[in-house]
PDB file of C-alpha atoms and ligand atoms in Angstrom:
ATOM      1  CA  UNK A   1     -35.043 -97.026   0.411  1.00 60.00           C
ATOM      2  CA  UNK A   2     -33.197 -95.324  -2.098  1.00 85.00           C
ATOM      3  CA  UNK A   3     -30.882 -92.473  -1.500  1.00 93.00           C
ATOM      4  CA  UNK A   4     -31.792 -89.149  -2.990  1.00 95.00           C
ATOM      5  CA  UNK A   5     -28.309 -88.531  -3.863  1.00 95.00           C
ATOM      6  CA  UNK A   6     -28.452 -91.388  -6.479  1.00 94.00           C
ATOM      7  CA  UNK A   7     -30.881 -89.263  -8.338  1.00 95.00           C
ATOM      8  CA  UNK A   8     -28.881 -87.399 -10.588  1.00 93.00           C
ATOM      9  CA  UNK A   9     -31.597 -84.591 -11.208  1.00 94.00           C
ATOM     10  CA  UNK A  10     -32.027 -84.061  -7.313  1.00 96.00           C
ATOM     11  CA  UNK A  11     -29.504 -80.889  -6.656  1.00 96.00           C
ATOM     12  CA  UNK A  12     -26.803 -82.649  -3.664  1.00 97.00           C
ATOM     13  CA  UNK A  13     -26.703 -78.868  -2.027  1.00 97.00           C
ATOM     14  CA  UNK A  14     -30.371 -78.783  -1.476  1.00 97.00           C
ATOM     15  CA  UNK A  15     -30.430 -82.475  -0.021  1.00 97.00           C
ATOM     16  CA  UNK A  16     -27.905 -81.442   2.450  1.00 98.00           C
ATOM     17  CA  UNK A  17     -30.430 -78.478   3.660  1.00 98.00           C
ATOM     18  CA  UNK A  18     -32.935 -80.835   4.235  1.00 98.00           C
ATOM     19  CA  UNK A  19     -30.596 -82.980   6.629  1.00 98.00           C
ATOM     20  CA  UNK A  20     -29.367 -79.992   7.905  1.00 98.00           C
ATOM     21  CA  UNK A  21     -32.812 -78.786   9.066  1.00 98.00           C
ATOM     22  CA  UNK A  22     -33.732 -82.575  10.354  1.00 98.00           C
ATOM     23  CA  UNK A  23     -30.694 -82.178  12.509  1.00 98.00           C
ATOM     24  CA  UNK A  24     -31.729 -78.973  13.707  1.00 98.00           C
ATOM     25  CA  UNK A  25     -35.634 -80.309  14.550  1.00 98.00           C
ATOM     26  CA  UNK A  26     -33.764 -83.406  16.405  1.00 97.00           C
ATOM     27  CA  UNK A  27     -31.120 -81.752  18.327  1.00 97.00           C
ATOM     28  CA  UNK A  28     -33.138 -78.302  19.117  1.00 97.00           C
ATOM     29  CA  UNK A  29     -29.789 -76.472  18.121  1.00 97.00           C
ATOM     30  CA  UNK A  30     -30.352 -74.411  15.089  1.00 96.00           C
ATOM     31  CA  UNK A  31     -26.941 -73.332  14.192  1.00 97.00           C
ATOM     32  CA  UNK A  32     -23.503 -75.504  14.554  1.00 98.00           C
ATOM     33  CA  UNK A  33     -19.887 -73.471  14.469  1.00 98.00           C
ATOM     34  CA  UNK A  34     -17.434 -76.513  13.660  1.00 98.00           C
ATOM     35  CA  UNK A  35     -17.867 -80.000  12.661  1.00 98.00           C
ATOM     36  CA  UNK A  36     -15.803 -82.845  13.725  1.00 97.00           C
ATOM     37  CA  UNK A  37     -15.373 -85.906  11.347  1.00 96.00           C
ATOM     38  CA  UNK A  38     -14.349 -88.856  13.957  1.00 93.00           C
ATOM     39  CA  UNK A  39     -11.884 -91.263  12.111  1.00 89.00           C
ATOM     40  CA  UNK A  40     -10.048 -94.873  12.964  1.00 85.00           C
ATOM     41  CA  UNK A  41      -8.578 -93.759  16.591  1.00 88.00           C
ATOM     42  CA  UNK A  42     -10.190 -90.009  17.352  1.00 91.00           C
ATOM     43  CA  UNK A  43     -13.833 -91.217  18.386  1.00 87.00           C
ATOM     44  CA  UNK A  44     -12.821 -90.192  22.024  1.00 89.00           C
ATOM     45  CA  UNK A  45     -12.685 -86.894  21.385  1.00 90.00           C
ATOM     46  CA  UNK A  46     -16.577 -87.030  21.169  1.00 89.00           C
ATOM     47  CA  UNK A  47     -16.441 -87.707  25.160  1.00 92.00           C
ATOM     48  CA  UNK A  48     -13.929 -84.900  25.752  1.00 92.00           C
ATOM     49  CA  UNK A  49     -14.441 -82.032  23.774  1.00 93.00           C
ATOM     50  CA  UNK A  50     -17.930 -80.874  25.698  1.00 95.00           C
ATOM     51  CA  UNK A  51     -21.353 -81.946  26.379  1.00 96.00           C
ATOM     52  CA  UNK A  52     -23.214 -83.945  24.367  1.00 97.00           C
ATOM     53  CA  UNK A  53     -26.291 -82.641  24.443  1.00 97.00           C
ATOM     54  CA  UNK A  54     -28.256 -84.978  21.525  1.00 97.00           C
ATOM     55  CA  UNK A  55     -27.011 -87.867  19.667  1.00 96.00           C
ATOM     56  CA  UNK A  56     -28.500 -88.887  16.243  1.00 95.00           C
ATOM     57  CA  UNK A  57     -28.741 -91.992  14.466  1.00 92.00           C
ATOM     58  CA  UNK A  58     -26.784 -90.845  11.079  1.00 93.00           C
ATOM     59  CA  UNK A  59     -29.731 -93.150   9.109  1.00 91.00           C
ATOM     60  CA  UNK A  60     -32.576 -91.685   9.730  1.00 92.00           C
ATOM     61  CA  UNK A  61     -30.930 -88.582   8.314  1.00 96.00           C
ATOM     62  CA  UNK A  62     -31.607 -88.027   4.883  1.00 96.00           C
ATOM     63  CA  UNK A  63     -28.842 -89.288   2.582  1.00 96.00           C
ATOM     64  CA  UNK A  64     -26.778 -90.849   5.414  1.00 94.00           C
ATOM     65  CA  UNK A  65     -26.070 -94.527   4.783  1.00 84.00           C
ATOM     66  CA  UNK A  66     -25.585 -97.175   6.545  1.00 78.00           C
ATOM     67  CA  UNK A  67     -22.001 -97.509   8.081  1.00 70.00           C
ATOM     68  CA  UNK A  68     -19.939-100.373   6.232  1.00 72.00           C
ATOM     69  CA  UNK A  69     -17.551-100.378   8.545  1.00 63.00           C
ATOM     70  CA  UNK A  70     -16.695-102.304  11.869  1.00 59.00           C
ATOM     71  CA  UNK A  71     -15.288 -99.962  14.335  1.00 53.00           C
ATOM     72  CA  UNK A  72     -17.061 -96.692  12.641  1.00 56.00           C
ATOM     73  CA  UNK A  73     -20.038 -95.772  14.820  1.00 56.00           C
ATOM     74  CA  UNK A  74     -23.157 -94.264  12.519  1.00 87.00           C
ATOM     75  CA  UNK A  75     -23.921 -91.418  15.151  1.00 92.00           C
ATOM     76  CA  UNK A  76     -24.231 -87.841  14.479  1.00 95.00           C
ATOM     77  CA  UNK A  77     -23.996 -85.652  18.113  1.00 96.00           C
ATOM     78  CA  UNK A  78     -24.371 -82.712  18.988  1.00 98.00           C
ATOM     79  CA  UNK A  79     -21.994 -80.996  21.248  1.00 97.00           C
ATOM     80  CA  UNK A  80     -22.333 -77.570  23.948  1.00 97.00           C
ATOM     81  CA  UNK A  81     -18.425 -76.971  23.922  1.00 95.00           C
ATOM     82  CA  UNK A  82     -17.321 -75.406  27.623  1.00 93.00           C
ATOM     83  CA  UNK A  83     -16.864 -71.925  25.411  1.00 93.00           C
ATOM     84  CA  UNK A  84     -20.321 -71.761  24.471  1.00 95.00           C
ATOM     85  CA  UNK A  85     -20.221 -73.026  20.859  1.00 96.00           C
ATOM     86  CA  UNK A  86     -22.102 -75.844  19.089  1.00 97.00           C
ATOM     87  CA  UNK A  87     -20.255 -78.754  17.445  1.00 97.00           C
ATOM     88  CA  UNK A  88     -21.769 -81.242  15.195  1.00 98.00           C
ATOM     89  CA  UNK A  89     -19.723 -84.249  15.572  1.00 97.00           C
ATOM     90  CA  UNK A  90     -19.962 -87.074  12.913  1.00 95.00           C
ATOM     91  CA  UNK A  91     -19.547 -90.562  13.314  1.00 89.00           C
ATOM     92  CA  UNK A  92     -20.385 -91.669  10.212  1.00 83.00           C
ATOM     93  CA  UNK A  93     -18.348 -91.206   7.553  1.00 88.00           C
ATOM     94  CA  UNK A  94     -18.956 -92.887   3.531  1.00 92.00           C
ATOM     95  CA  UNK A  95     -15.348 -94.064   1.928  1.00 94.00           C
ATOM     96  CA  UNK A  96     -14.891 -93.717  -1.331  1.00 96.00           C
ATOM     97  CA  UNK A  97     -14.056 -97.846  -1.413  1.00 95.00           C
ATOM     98  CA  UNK A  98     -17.946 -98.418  -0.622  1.00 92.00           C
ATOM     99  CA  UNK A  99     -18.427 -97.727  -4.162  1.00 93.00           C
ATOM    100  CA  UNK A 100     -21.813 -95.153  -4.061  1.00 93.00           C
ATOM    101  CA  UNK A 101     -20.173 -92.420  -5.689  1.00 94.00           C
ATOM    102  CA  UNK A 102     -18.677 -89.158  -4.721  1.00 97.00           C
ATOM    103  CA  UNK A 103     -21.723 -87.485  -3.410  1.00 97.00           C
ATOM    104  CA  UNK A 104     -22.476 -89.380  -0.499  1.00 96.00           C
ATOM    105  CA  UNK A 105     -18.622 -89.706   0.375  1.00 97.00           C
ATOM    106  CA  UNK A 106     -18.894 -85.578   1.211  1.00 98.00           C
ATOM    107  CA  UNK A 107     -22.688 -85.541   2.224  1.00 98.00           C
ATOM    108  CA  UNK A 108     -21.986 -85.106   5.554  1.00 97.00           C
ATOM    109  CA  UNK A 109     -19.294 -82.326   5.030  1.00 98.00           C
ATOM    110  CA  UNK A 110     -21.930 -80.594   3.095  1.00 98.00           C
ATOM    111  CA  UNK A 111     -24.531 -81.326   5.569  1.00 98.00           C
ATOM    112  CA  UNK A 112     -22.218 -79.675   8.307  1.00 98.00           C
ATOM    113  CA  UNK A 113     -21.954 -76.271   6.281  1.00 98.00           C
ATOM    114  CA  UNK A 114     -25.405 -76.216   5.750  1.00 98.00           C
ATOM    115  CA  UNK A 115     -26.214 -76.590  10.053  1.00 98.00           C
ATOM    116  CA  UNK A 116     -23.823 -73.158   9.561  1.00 98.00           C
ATOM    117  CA  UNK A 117     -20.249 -74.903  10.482  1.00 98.00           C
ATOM    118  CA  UNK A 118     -17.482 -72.687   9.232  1.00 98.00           C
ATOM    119  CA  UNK A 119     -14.863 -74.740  10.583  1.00 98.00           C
ATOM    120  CA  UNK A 120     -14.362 -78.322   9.873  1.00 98.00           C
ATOM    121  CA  UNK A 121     -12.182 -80.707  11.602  1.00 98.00           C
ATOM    122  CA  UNK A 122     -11.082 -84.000   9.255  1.00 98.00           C
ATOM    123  CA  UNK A 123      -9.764 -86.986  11.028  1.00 97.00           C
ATOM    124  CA  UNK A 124      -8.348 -90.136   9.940  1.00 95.00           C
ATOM    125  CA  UNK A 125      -6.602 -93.430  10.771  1.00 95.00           C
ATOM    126  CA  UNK A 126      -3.571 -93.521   7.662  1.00 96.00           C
ATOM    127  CA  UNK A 127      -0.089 -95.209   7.238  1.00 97.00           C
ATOM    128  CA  UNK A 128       3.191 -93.490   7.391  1.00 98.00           C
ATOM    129  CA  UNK A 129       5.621 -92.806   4.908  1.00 98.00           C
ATOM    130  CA  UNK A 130       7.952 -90.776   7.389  1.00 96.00           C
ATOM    131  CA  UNK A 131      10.675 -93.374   8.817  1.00 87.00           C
ATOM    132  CA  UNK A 132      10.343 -91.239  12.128  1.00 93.00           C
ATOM    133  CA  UNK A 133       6.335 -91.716  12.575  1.00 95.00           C
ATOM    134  CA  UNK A 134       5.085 -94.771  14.783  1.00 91.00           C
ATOM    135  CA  UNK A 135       2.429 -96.241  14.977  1.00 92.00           C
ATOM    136  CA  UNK A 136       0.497 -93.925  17.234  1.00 92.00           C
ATOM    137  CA  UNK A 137       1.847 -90.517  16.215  1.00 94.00           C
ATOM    138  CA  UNK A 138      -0.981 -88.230  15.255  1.00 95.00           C
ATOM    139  CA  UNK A 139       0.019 -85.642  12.550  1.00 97.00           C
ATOM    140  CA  UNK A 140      -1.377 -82.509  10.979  1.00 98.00           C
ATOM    141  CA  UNK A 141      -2.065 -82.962   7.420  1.00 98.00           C
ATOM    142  CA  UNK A 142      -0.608 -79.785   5.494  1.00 98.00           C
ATOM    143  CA  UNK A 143      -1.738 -80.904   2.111  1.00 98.00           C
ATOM    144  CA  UNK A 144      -2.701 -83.381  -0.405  1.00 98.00           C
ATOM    145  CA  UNK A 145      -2.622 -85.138  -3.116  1.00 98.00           C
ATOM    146  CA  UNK A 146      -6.349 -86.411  -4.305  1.00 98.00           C
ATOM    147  CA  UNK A 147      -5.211 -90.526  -6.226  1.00 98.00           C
ATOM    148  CA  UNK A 148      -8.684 -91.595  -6.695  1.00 97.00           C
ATOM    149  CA  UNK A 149      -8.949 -89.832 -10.167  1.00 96.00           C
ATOM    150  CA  UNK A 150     -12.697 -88.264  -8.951  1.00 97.00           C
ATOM    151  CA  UNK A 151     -13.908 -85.104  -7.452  1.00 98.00           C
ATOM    152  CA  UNK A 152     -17.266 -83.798  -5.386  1.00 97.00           C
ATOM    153  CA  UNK A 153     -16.973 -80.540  -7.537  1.00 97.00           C
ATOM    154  CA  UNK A 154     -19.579 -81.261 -10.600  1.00 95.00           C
ATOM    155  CA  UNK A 155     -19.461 -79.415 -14.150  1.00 92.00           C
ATOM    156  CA  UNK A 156     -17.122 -76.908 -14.742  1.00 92.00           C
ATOM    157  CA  UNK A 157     -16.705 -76.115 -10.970  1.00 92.00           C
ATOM    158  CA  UNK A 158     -13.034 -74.318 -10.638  1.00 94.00           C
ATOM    159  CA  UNK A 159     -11.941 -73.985  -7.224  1.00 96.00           C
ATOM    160  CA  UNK A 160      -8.842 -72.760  -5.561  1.00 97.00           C
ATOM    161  CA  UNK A 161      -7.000 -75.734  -3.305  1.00 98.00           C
ATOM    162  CA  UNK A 162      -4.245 -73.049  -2.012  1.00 98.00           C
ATOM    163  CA  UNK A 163      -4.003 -73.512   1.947  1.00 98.00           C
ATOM    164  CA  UNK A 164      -6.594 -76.184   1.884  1.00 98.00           C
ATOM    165  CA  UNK A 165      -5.680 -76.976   5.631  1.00 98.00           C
ATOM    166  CA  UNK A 166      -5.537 -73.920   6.707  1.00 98.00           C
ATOM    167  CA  UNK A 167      -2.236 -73.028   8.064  1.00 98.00           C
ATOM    168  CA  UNK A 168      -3.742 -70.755  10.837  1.00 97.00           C
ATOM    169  CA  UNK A 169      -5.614 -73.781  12.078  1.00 97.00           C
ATOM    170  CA  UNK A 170      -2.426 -75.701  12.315  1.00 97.00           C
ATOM    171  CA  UNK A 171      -0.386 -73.052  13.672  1.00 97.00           C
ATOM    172  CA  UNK A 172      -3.262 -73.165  16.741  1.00 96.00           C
ATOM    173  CA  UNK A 173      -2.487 -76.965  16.899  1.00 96.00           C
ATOM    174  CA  UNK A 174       0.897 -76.149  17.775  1.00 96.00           C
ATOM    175  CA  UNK A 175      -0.045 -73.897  20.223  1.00 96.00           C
ATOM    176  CA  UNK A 176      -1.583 -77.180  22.172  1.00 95.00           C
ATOM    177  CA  UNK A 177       1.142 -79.494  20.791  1.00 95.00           C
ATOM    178  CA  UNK A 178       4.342 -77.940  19.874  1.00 95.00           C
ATOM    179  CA  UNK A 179       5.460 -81.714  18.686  1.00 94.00           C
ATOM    180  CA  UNK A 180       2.807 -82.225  16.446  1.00 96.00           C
ATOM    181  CA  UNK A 181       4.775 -82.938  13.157  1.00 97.00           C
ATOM    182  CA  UNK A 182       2.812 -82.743   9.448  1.00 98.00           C
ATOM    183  CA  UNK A 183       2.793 -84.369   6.125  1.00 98.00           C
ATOM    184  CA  UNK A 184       1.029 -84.262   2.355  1.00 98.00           C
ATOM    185  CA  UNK A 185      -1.740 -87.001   2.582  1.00 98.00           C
ATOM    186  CA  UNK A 186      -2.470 -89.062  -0.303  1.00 98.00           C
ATOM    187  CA  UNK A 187      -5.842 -90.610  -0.629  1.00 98.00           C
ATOM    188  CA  UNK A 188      -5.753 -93.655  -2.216  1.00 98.00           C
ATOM    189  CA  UNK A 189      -9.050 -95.476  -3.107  1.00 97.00           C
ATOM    190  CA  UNK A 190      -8.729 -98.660  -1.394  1.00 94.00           C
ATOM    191  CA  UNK A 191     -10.410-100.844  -0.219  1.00 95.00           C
ATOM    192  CA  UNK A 192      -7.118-102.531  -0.249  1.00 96.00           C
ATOM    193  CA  UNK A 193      -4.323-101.080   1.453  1.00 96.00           C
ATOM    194  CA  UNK A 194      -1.365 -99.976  -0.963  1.00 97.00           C
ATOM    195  CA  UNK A 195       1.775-102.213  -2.598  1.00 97.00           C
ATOM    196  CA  UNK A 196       4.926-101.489  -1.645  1.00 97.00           C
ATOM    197  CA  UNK A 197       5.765-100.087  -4.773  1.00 98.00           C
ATOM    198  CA  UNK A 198       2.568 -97.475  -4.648  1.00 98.00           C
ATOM    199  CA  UNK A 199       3.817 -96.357  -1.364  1.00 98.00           C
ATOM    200  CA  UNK A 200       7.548 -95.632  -2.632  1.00 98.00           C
ATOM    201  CA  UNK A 201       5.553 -93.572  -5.526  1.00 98.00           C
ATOM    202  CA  UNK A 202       3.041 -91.285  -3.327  1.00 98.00           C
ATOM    203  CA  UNK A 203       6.828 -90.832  -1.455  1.00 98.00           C
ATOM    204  CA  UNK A 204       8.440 -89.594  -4.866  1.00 98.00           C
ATOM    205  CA  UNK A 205       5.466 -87.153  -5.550  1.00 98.00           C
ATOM    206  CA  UNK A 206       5.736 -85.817  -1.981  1.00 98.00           C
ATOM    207  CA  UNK A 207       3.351 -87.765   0.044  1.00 98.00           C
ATOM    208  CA  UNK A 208       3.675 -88.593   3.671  1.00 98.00           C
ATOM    209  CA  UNK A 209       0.245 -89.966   4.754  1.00 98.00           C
ATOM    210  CA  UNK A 210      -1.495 -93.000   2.753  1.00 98.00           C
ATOM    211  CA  UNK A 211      -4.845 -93.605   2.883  1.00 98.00           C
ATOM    212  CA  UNK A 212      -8.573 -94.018   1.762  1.00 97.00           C
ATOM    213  CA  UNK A 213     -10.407 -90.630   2.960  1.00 97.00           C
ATOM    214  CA  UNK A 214     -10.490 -87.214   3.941  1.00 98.00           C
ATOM    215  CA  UNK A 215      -9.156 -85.909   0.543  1.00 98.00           C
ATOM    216  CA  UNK A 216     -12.305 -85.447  -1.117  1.00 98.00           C
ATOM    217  CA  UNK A 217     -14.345 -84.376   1.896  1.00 98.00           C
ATOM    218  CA  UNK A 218     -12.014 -81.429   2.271  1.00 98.00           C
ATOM    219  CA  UNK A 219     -12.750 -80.232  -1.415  1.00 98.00           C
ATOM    220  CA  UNK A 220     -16.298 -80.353  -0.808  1.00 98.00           C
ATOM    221  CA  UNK A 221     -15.681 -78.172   2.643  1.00 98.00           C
ATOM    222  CA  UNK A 222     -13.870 -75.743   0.977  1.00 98.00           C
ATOM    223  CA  UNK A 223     -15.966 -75.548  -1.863  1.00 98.00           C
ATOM    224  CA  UNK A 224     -18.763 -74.500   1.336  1.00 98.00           C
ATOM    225  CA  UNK A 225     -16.724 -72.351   2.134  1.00 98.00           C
ATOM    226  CA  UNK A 226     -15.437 -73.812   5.362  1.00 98.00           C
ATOM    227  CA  UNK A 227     -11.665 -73.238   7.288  1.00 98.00           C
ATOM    228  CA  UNK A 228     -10.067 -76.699   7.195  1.00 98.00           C
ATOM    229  CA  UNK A 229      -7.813 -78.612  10.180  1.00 98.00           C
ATOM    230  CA  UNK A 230      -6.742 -82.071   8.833  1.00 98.00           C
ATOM    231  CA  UNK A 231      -5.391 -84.857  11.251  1.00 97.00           C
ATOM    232  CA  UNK A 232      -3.971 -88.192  10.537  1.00 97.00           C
ATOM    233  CA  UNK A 233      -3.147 -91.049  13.089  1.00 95.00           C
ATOM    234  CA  UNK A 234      -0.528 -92.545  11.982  1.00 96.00           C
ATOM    235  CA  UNK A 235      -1.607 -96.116  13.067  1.00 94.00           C
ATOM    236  CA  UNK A 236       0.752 -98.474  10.790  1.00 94.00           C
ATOM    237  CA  UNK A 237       3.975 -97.512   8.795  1.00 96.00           C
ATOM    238  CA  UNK A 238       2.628 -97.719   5.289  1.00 97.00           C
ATOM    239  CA  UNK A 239       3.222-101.060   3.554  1.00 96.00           C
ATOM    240  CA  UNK A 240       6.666-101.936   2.322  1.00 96.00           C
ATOM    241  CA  UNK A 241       7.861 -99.464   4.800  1.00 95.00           C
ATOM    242  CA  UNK A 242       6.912-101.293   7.576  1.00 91.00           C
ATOM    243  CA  UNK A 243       8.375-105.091   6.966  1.00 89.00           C
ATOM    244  CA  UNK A 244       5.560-107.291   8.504  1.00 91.00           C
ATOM    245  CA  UNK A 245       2.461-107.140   5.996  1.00 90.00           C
ATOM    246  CA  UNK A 246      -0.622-104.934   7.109  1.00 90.00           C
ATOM    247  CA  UNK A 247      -4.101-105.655   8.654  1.00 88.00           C
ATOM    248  CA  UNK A 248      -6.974-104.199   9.389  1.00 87.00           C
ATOM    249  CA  UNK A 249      -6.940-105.509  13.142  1.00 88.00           C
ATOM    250  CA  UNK A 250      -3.732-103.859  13.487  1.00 86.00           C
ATOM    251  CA  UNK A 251      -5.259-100.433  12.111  1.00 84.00           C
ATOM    252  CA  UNK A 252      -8.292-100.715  14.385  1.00 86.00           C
ATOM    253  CA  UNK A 253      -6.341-101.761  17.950  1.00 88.00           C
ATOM    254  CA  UNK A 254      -3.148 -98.768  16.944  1.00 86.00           C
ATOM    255  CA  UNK A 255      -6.615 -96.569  16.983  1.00 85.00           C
ATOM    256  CA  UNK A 256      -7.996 -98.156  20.825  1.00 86.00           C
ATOM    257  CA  UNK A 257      -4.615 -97.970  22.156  1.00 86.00           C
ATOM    258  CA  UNK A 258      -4.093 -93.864  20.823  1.00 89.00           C
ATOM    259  CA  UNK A 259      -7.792 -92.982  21.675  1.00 89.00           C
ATOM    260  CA  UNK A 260      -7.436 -91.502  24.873  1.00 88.00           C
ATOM    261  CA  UNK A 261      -4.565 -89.151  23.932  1.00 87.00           C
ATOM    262  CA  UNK A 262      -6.173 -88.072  21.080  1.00 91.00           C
ATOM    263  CA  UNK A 263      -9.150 -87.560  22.151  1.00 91.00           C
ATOM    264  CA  UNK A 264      -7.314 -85.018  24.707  1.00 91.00           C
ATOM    265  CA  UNK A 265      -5.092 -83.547  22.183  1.00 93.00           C
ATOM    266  CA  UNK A 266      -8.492 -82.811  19.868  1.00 94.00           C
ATOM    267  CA  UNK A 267     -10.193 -81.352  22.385  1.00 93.00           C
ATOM    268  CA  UNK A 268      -7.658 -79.065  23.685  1.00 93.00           C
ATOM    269  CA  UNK A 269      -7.120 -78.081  20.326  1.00 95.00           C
ATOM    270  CA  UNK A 270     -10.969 -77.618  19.583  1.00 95.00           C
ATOM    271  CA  UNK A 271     -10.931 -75.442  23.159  1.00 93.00           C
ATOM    272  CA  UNK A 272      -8.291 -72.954  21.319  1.00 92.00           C
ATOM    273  CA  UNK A 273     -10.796 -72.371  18.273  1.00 90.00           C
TER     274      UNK A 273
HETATM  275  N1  HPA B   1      -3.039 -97.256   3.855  1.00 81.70           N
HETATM  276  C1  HPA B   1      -4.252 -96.761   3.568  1.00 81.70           C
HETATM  277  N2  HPA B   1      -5.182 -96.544   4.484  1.00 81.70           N
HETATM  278  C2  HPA B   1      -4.870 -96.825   5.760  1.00 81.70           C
HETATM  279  C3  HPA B   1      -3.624 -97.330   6.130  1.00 81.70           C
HETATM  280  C4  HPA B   1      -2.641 -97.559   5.117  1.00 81.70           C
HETATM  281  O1  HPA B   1      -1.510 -98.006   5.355  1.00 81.70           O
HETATM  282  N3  HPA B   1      -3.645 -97.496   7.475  1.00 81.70           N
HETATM  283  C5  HPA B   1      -4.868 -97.078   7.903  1.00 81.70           C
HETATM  284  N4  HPA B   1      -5.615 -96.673   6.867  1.00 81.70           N
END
C-alpha cells in the first residue's frame, strides 16, 4: 500500500490529523498531553511511567511504516499517568538511514501534536564523545547539530532553534537526577556508524552525542509548537574513541542491560511534568 506521505500534493499536516483522530477512535482518549519517543535502551519506561490503557499497532495507522529495525517494537500506547494525564508513547520510530524521506522520519512527532501533546519526550541509543561517559550513562541532550544536510521544514519555512530542548525541561530532570550530565548531539545519517575521523570532527564543532535520530524529529516538534526534553543513552563510546571497533549487538545489549534504570529515571522524570 502506498504511503500518503509519498504523495507530494497530499499536505503531511493534514495526514497527521487523520492518524491523530484514528488514534483517538482506537484508544477512546481524545486528547494526549506529552508524547514519549522510546529509543535503543528506554522501551521500559513504557511499563513504568503509568497504565497502559490501549496499545496500537503503529501500521495500521495511517502513514506509519513498517519498523526496519530489530529491537524497535512498532507499537503506539496509550498511557493514564498516576497524575491524571494522557501519554502517547511511540514505539515506532522511521530513521532517516531507511531512506523514505524526511516526512515519515517526523510523522509520528507530528502525529503526537496533532492528538494535542505539548510536550515531547525524544529518546535515543547514541555514542559518546565525552571521555567520562560509559557505556550506560544516560544524558540530557542540550542541543544539536542537524549532519544529514535535510530538514522536515518545507519551502521557505524559517523557524527559531533557540532552546530547542528546553532548558526548563532539563532543569526538572535534575530535579530527579542531580547527576544527569548533557551534551550537543549530532545526528549523523547512518546507516553506518561514524569513522574515527568524523567523530574527532562533530568533537571540534562541539558535539558530544553521535548518532542517527532525534535531530530532525525535534525540528518538526518545535515547528508544532511543542516543549522539547531530549535524552541520549550513551550505549558505546563513539568510534575511534572507544579502541575495539563498534557493533550493533553491542548497541542493542548496552540498551537491555540500562533498561530498567532508565525506564525508572524516565518515569520519575515524566511524574515531575
Ligand atoms: N553512532 C551513531 N549512532 C549510534 C551509535 C554511534 O556510535 N551508537 C548507537 N547509535
Amino acid at each position: 500500500m502506498l504511503n500518503p506521505l509519498d504523495n507530494p500534493d497530499l499536505n503531511p499536516f493534514d495526514i497527521a490529523a487523520e492518524a491523530a483522530s484514528q488514534i483517538a477512535e482506537k484508544t477512546g482518549v481524545d486528547r494526549h498531553d506529552l508524547a514519549l519517543t522510546l529509543g535503543s535502551g528506554w522501551a521500559k519506561a513504557a511499563d513504568l511511567i503509568g497504565e497502559t490503557t490501549a496499545t496500537i499497532t503503529a501500521q495500521d495507522i495511517v502513514g506509519f511504516g513498517k519498523p526496519a529495525l530489530e529491537g524497535h517494537v512498532g507499537t503506539l500506547r496509550s498511557i493514564l499517568l498516576p497524575n491524571g494525564k494522557r501519554a502517547l508513547v511511540i514505539g515506532a520510530r522511521t530513521h532517516y538511514y531507511e531512506g523514505h524521506g524526511v516526512r515519515r522520519v517526523v510523522h509520528s512527532v507530528r502525529t503526537a501534536a496533532a492528538t494535542g501533546a505539548t510536550t515531547m519526550i525524544l529518546t535515543n541509543g547514541a555514542g559518546g564523545i565525552k571521555g567520562t561517559w560509559k557505556p550506560g550513562t544516560p544524558v540530557l541532550i542540550s542541543d544539536h547539530i542537524n549532519l544529514t544536510a535535510d530538514s522536515p521544514l518545507e519551502g521557505a519555512t524559517f523557524i527559531d532553534l533557540t532552546d530547542l530542548y528546553s532548558s526548563r525541561l532539563r532543569a526538572i530532570a535534575r530535579t530527579v537526577d542531580g547527576s544527569l550530565d548533557e551534551g550537543v548531539y549530532c545526528q549523523f545519517r547512518g546507516p553506518h556508524y561514524e569513522t574515527p575521523a568524523e567523530v574527532q570532527m562533530a568533537k571540534a564543532i562541539g558535539g558530544h552525542i553521535v548518532g542517527m535520530s532525534t535531530a530532525l524529529e525535534a525540528i518538526a516538534a518545535r515547528q508544532a509548537g511543542m516543549e522539547i526534553l531530549g535524552m541520549s543513552l550513551i550505549t558505546n563510546l563513539a568510534a575511534g574513541i572507544q579502541k575495539t571497533p563498534l557493533s550493533h549487538e553491542e548497541v542493542i545489549q548496552a540498551g537491555k542491560d540500562a533498561e530498567v534504570r532508565l525506564g525508572g529515571l524516565l518515569a520519575q522524570i515524566v511524574a515531575e511534568l
